[in-house]
Coordinates of C-alpha atoms and ligand atoms in Angstrom, one line a residue:
X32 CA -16.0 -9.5 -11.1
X33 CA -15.0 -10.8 -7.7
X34 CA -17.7 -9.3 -4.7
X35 CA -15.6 -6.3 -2.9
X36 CA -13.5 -7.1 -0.1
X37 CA -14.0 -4.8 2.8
X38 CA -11.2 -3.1 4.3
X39 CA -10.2 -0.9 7.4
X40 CA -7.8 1.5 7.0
X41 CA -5.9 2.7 10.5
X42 CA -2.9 4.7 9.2
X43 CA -2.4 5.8 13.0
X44 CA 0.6 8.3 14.0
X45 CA 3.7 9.4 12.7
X46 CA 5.0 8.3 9.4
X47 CA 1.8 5.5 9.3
X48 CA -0.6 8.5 7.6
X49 CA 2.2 9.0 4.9
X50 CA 3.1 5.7 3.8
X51 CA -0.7 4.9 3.8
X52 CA -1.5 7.7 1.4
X53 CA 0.9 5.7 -1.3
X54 CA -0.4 2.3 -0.9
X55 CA -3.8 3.8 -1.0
X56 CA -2.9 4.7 -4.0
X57 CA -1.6 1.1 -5.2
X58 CA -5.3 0.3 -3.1
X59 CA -7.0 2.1 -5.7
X60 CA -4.8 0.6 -8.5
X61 CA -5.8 -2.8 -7.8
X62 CA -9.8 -1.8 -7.5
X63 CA -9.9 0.0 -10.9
X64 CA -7.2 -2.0 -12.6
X65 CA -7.4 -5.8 -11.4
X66 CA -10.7 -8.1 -10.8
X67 CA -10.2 -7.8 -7.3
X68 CA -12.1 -4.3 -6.0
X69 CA -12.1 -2.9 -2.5
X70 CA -14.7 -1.4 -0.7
X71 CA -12.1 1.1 2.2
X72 CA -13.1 3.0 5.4
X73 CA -10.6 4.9 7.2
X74 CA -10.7 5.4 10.6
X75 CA -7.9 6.6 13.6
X76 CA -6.4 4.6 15.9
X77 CA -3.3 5.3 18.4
X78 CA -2.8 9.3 19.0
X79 CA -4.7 10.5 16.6
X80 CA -7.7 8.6 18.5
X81 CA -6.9 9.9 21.4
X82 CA -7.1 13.2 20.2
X83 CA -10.3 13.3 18.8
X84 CA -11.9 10.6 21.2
X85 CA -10.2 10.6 24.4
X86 CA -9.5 7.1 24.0
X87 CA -6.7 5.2 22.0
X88 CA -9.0 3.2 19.8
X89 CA -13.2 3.6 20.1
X90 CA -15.4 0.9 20.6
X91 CA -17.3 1.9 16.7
X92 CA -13.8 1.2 15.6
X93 CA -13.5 -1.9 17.5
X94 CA -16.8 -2.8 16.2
X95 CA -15.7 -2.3 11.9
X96 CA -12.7 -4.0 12.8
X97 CA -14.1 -6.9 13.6
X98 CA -16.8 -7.1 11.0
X99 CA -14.5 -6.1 7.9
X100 CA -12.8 -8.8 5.9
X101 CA -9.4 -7.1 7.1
X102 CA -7.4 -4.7 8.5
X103 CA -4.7 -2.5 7.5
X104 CA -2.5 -0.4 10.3
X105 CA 0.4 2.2 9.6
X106 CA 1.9 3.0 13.0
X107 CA 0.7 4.2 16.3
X108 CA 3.2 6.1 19.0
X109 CA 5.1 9.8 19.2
X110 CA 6.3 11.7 22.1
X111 CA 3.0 13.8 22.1
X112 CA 1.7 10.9 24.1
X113 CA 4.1 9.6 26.0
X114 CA 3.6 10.8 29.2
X115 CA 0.1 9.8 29.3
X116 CA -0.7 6.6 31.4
X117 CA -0.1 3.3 30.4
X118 CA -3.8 2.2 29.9
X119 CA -4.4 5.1 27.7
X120 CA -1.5 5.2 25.7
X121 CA -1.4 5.1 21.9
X122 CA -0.3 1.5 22.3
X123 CA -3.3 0.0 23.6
X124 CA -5.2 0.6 20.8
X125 CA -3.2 -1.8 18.7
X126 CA -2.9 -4.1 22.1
X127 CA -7.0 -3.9 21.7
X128 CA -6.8 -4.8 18.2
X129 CA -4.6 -7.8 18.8
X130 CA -6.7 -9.3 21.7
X131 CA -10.7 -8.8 20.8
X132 CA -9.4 -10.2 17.3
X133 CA -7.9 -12.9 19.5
X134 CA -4.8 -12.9 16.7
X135 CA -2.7 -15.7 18.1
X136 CA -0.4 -15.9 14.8
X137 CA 1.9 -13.2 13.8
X138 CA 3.7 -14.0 10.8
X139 CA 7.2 -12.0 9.7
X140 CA 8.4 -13.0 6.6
X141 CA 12.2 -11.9 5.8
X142 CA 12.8 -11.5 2.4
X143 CA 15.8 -10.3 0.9
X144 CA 15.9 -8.2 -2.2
X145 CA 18.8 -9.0 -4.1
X146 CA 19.3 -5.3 -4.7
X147 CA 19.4 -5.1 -1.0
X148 CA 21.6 -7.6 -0.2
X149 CA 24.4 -5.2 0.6
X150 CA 22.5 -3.6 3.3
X151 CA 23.0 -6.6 5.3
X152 CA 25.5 -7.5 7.9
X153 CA 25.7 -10.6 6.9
X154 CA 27.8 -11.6 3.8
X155 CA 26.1 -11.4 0.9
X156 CA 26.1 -15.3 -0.1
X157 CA 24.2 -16.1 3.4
X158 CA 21.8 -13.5 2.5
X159 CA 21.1 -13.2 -1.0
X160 CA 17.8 -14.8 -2.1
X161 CA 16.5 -15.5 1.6
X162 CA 12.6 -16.0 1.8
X163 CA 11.7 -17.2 5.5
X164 CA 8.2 -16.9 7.0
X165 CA 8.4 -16.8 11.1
X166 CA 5.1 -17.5 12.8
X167 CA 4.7 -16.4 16.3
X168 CA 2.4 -17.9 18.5
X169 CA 1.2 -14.3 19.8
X170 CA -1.3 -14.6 22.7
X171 CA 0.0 -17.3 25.2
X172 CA 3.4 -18.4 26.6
X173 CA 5.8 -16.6 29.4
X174 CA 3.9 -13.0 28.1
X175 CA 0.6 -13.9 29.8
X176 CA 0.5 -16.8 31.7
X177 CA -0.3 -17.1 35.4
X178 CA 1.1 -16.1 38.6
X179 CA 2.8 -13.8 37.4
X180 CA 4.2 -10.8 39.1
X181 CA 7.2 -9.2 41.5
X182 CA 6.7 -10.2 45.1
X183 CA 8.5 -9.7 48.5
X184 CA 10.5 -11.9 50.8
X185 CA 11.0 -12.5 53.9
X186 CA 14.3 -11.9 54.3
X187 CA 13.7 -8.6 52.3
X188 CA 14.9 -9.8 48.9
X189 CA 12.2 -9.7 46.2
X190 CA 11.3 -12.2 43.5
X191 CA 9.7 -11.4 39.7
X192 CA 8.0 -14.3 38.9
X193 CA 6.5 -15.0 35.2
X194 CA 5.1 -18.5 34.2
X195 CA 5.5 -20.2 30.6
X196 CA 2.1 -22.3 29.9
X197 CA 0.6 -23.4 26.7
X198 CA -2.2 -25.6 26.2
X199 CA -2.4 -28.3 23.2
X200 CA -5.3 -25.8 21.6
X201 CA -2.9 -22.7 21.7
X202 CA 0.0 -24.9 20.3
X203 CA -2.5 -27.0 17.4
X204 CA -4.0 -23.8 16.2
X205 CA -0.8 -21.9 15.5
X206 CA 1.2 -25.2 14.4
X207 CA -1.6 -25.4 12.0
X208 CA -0.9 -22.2 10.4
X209 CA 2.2 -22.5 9.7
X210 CA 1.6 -25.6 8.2
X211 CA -1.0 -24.2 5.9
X212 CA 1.9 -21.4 4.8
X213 CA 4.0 -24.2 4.1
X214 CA 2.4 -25.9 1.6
X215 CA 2.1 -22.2 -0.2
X216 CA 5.9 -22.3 -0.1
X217 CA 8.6 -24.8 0.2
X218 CA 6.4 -27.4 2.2
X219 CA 9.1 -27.3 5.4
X220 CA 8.3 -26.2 8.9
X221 CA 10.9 -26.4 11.6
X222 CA 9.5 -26.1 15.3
X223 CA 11.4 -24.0 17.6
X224 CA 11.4 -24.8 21.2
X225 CA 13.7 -25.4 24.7
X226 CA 12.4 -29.3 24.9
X227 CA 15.4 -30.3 26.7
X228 CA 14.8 -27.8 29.9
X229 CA 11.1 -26.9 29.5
X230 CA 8.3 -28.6 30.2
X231 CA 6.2 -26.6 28.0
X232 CA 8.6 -27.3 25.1
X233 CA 8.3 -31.1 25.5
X234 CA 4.6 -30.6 25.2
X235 CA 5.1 -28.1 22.2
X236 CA 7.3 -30.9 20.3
X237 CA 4.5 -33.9 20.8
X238 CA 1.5 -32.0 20.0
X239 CA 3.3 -30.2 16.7
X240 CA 4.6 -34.3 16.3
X241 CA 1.4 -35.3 16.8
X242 CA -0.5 -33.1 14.3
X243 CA 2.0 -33.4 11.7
X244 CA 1.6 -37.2 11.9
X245 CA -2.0 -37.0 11.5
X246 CA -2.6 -34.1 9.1
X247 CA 0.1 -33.3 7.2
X248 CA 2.2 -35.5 7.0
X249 CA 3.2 -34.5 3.1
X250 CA 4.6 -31.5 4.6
X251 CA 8.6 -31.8 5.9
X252 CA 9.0 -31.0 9.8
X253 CA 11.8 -30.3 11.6
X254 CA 12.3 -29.8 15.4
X255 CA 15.1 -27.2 16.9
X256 CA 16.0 -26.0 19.9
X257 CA 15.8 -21.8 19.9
X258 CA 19.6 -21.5 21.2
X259 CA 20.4 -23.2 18.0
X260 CA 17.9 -21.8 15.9
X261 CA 19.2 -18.3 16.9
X262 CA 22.5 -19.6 15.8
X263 CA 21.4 -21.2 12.6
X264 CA 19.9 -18.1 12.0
X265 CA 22.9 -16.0 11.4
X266 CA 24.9 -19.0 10.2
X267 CA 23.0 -20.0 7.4
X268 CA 19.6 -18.3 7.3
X269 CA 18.6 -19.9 3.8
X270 CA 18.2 -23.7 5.5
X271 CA 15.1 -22.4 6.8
X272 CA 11.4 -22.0 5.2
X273 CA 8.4 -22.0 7.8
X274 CA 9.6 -21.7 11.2
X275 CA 6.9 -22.1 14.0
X276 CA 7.7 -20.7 17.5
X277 CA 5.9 -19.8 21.0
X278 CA 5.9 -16.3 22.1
X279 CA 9.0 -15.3 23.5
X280 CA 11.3 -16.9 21.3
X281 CA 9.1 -15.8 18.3
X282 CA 9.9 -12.4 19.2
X283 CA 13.6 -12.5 19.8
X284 CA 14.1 -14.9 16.6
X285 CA 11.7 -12.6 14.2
X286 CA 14.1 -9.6 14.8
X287 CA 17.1 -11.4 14.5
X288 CA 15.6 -12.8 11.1
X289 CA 15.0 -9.4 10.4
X290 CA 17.8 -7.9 10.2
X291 CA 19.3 -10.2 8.1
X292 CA 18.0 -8.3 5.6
X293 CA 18.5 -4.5 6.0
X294 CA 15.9 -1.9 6.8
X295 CA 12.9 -1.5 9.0
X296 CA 11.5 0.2 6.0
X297 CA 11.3 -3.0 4.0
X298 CA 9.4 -5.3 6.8
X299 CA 5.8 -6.6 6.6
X300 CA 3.9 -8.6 8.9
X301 CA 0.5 -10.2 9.7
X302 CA -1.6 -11.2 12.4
X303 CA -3.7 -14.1 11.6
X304 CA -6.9 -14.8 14.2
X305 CA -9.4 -17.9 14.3
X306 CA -12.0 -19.0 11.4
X307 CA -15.4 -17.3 12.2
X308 CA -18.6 -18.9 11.3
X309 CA -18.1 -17.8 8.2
X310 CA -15.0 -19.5 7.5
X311 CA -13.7 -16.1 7.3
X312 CA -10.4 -15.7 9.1
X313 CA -9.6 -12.5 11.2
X314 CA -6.5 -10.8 10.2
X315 CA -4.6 -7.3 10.7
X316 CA -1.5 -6.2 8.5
X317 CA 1.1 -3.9 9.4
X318 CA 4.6 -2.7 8.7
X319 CA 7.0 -3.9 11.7
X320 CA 8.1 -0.3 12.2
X321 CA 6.6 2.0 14.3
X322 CA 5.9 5.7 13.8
X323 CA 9.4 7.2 13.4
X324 CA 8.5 10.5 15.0
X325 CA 12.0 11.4 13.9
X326 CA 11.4 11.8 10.4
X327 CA 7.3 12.3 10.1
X328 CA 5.9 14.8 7.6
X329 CA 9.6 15.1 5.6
X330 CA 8.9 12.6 2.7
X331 CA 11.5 10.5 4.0
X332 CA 9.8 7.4 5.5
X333 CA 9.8 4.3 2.9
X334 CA 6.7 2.7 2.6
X335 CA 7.4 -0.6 1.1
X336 CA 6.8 -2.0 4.6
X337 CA 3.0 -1.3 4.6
X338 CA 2.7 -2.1 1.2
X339 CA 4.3 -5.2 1.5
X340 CA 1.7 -5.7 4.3
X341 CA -1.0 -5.1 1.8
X342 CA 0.6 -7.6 -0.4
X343 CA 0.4 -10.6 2.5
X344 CA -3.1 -9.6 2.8
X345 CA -3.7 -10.5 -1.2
X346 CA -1.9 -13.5 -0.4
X347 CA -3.0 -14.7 2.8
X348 CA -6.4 -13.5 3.5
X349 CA -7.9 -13.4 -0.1
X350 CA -5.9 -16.0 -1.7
X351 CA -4.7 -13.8 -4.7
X352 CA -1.5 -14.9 -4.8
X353 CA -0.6 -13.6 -8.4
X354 CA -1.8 -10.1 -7.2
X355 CA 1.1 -10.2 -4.3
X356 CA 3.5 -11.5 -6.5
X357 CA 3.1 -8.6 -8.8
X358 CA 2.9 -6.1 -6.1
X359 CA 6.3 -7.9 -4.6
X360 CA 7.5 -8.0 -8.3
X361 CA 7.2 -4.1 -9.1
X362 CA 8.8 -3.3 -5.8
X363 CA 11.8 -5.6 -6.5
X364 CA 12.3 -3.8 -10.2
X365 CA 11.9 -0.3 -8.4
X366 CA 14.7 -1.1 -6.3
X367 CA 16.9 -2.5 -9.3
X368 CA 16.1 0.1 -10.9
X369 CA 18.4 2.1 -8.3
X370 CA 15.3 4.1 -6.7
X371 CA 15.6 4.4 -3.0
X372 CA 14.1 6.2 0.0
X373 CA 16.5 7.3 2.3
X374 CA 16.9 4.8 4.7
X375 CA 18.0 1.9 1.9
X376 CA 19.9 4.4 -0.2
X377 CA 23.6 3.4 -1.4
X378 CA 26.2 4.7 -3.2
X379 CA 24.9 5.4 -6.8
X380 CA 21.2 4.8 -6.3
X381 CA 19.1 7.6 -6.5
X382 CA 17.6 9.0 -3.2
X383 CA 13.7 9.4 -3.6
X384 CA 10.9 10.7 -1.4
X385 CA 8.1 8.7 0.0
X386 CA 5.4 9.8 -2.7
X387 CA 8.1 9.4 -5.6
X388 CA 8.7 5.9 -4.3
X389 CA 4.7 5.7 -4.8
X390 CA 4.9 7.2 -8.3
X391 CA 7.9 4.4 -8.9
X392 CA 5.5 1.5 -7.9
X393 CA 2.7 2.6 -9.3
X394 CA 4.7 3.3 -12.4
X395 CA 6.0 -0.1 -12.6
X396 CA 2.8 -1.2 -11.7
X397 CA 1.0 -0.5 -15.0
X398 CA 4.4 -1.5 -16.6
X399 CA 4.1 -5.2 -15.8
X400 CA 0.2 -4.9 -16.2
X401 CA 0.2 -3.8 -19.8
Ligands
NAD91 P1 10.5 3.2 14.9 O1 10.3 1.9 14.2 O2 9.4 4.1 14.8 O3 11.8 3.9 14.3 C1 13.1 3.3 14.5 C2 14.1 4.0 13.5 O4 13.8 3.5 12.2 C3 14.0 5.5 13.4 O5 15.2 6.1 13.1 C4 13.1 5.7 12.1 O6 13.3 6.9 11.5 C5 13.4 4.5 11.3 N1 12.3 4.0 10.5 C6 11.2 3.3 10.9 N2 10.4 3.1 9.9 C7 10.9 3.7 8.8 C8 10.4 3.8 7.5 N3 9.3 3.2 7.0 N4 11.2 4.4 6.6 C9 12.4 5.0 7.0 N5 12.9 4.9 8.2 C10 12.1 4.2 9.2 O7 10.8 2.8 16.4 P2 11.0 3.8 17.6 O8 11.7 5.1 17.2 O9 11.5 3.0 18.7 O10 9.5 4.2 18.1 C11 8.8 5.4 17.7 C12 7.4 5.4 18.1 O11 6.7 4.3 17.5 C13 7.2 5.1 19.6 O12 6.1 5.9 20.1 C14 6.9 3.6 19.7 O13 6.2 3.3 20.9 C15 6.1 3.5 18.4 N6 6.1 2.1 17.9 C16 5.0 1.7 17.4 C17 4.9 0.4 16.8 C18 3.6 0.0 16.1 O14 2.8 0.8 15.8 N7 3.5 -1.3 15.7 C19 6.0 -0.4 16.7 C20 7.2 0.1 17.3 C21 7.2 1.3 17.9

């Protein structure tokens, strides 16, 4: 028997505590079922934080988050809070997360199910059997550099000024990444960036060059620039395998990627930090959604997002890729199957709650394990 891997558990706000409590469950299927076991704390982050604590995330939690071998969030957010000020809000406690993890990669896979294919606005050939992996670069770029700021003139105009900087570490460490994923999938990376206006994108294109050349050089690279990417994107999303992005267009090109295929119900994602001393990297899961106020506490939410999440964490932070592939696998035969939550039911599937979309997976679950 493997050692335990030690999780935290933030299911947050909204739907977050109900879509936990099924892949919990699925949690609990793997530590009694598989060889892999889990040693889970829960803990509050988000509203429910500030509630009890005052604050959106406490420094103890801080503290388990960095010391556990990962992290799982649900959703932080609702209207409860939203008057409260901006350095207290539910939000900064994921915003904390991020940056004392210092989780400069955010992956966003977008998968298509085939039994989802019709929930697309694409045409179903573009879509059907798409498996992309976006990585972000998540802590640099236009979002944080220096000056930045909204100034005024002299001749009484204004001027909002933000600057787009990245140094060779922030673009070698990231670049790496997605390098790494690409060998675990089709061995292709394309490299987003505006090289023929920015600086910052002709120094983006030689160090990505530069480390391909010298480290991985089995692995095929590409170079685009995001204009066209975004364009390739809805024109033929399938070209693509491992695309590697800064900051800003990472985040306009993950959403377009993901609604190529449907639902905000259905997306994962992952956060991926630096290699500590004990070659253990930091990492934070989480469904793309946020809390969806809107329909909390009615069994409606789908939870395939965070479980999917907890399905990149097998892959990606403990290496137990046969693990996600049979968590992926029972959620692709639940959905042929014709079992839906309702935000991906269609016309002759057969709407389900969250928790019977729990008893589904869990159900197929055992079925493939037998
Ligand atoms: P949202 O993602 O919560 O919801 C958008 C729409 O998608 C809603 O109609 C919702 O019902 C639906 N939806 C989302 N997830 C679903 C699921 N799993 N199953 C079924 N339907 C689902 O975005 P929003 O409404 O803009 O924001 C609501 C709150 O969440 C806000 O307070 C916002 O700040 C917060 N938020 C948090 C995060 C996060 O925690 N990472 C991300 C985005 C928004």
């Amino acid at each position: 028997m493997a050692s335990n891997k030690k999780l935290l558990v933030l299911p947050g706000d909204g739907i977050g505590p109900e879509v936990m409590t099924q892949v919990r469950r699925v949690v609990d299927w793997f530590d009694t079922r598989q060889a892999v076991g889990f040693d889970l704390e829960e803990d509050l982050v988000g509203g429910a934080a500030i509630d009890k604590h005052g604050v959106p995330i406490t420094d103890a939690t801080m503290d388990k988050a960095m010391t556990v071998d990962s992290v799982l969030l649900g959703a932080v957010g609702g209207p409860k809070w939203d008057d409260l000020p901006f350095e207290v809000k539910p939000e900064r406690g994921l915003l904390r997360l991020r940056k004392d993890m210092q989780l400069f990669a955010n992956l966003r896979p977008a998968l298509c199910f085939d039994a989802l294919v019709s929930a697309s606005t694409l045409k179903p050939e573009v879509v059907s059997g798409l498996d992309i992996m976006i990585v972000r670069e998540l802590t640099g770029g236009v979002y944080f550099g220096e000056p930045r700021g909204i100034e005024n003139l002299p001749d009484g105009s204004r001027r909002g000024i933000n600057t787009q900087v990245y140094t060779t570490p922030e673009i070698v460490r990231v670049a790496q990444v997605a390098f790494d994923l690409a060998r675990k999938r089709g061995n292709r990376v394309c490299s987003v960036e505006k090289a023929n206006v920015m600086e910052s994108g002709v120094l983006w294109r030689e160090e990505v060059s530069k480390l391909h050349a010298a480290e991985y050089n089995d692995v095929e690279l590409s170079h685009m620039y995001a204009d066209n990417c975004a364009m390739q994107l809805v024109r033929d999303p399938k070209q693509f395998d491992v695309i590697v992005t800064d900051n800003l267009f990472g985040d306009i090109l993950s959403d377009t990627a993901a609604m190529l295929t449907g639902s905000l119900g259905m997306l994962p994602s992952a956060s991926l930090g630096g290699i500590d001393a004990q070659g253990r990297r930091k990492s934070l899961y989480e469904p793309v959604h946020g809390s969806a106020p809107d329909i909390a506490g009615q069994g409606l939410a789908n939870p395939i997002a965070t479980l999917l999440s907890f399905a990149m964490m097998l892959r990606y932070s403990f290496d137990l890729g046969s693990d996600a592939d049979l968590v992926e696998q029972a959620v692709q035969n639940v959905l042929n199957s014709g079992k839906r939550t309702a935000d991906i039911v269609a016309p002759g599937s057969e709407r389900i709650s969250t928790g019977q979309m729990g008893d589904a997976i869990l159900a197929e679950l055992d079925r493939l394990a037998a």
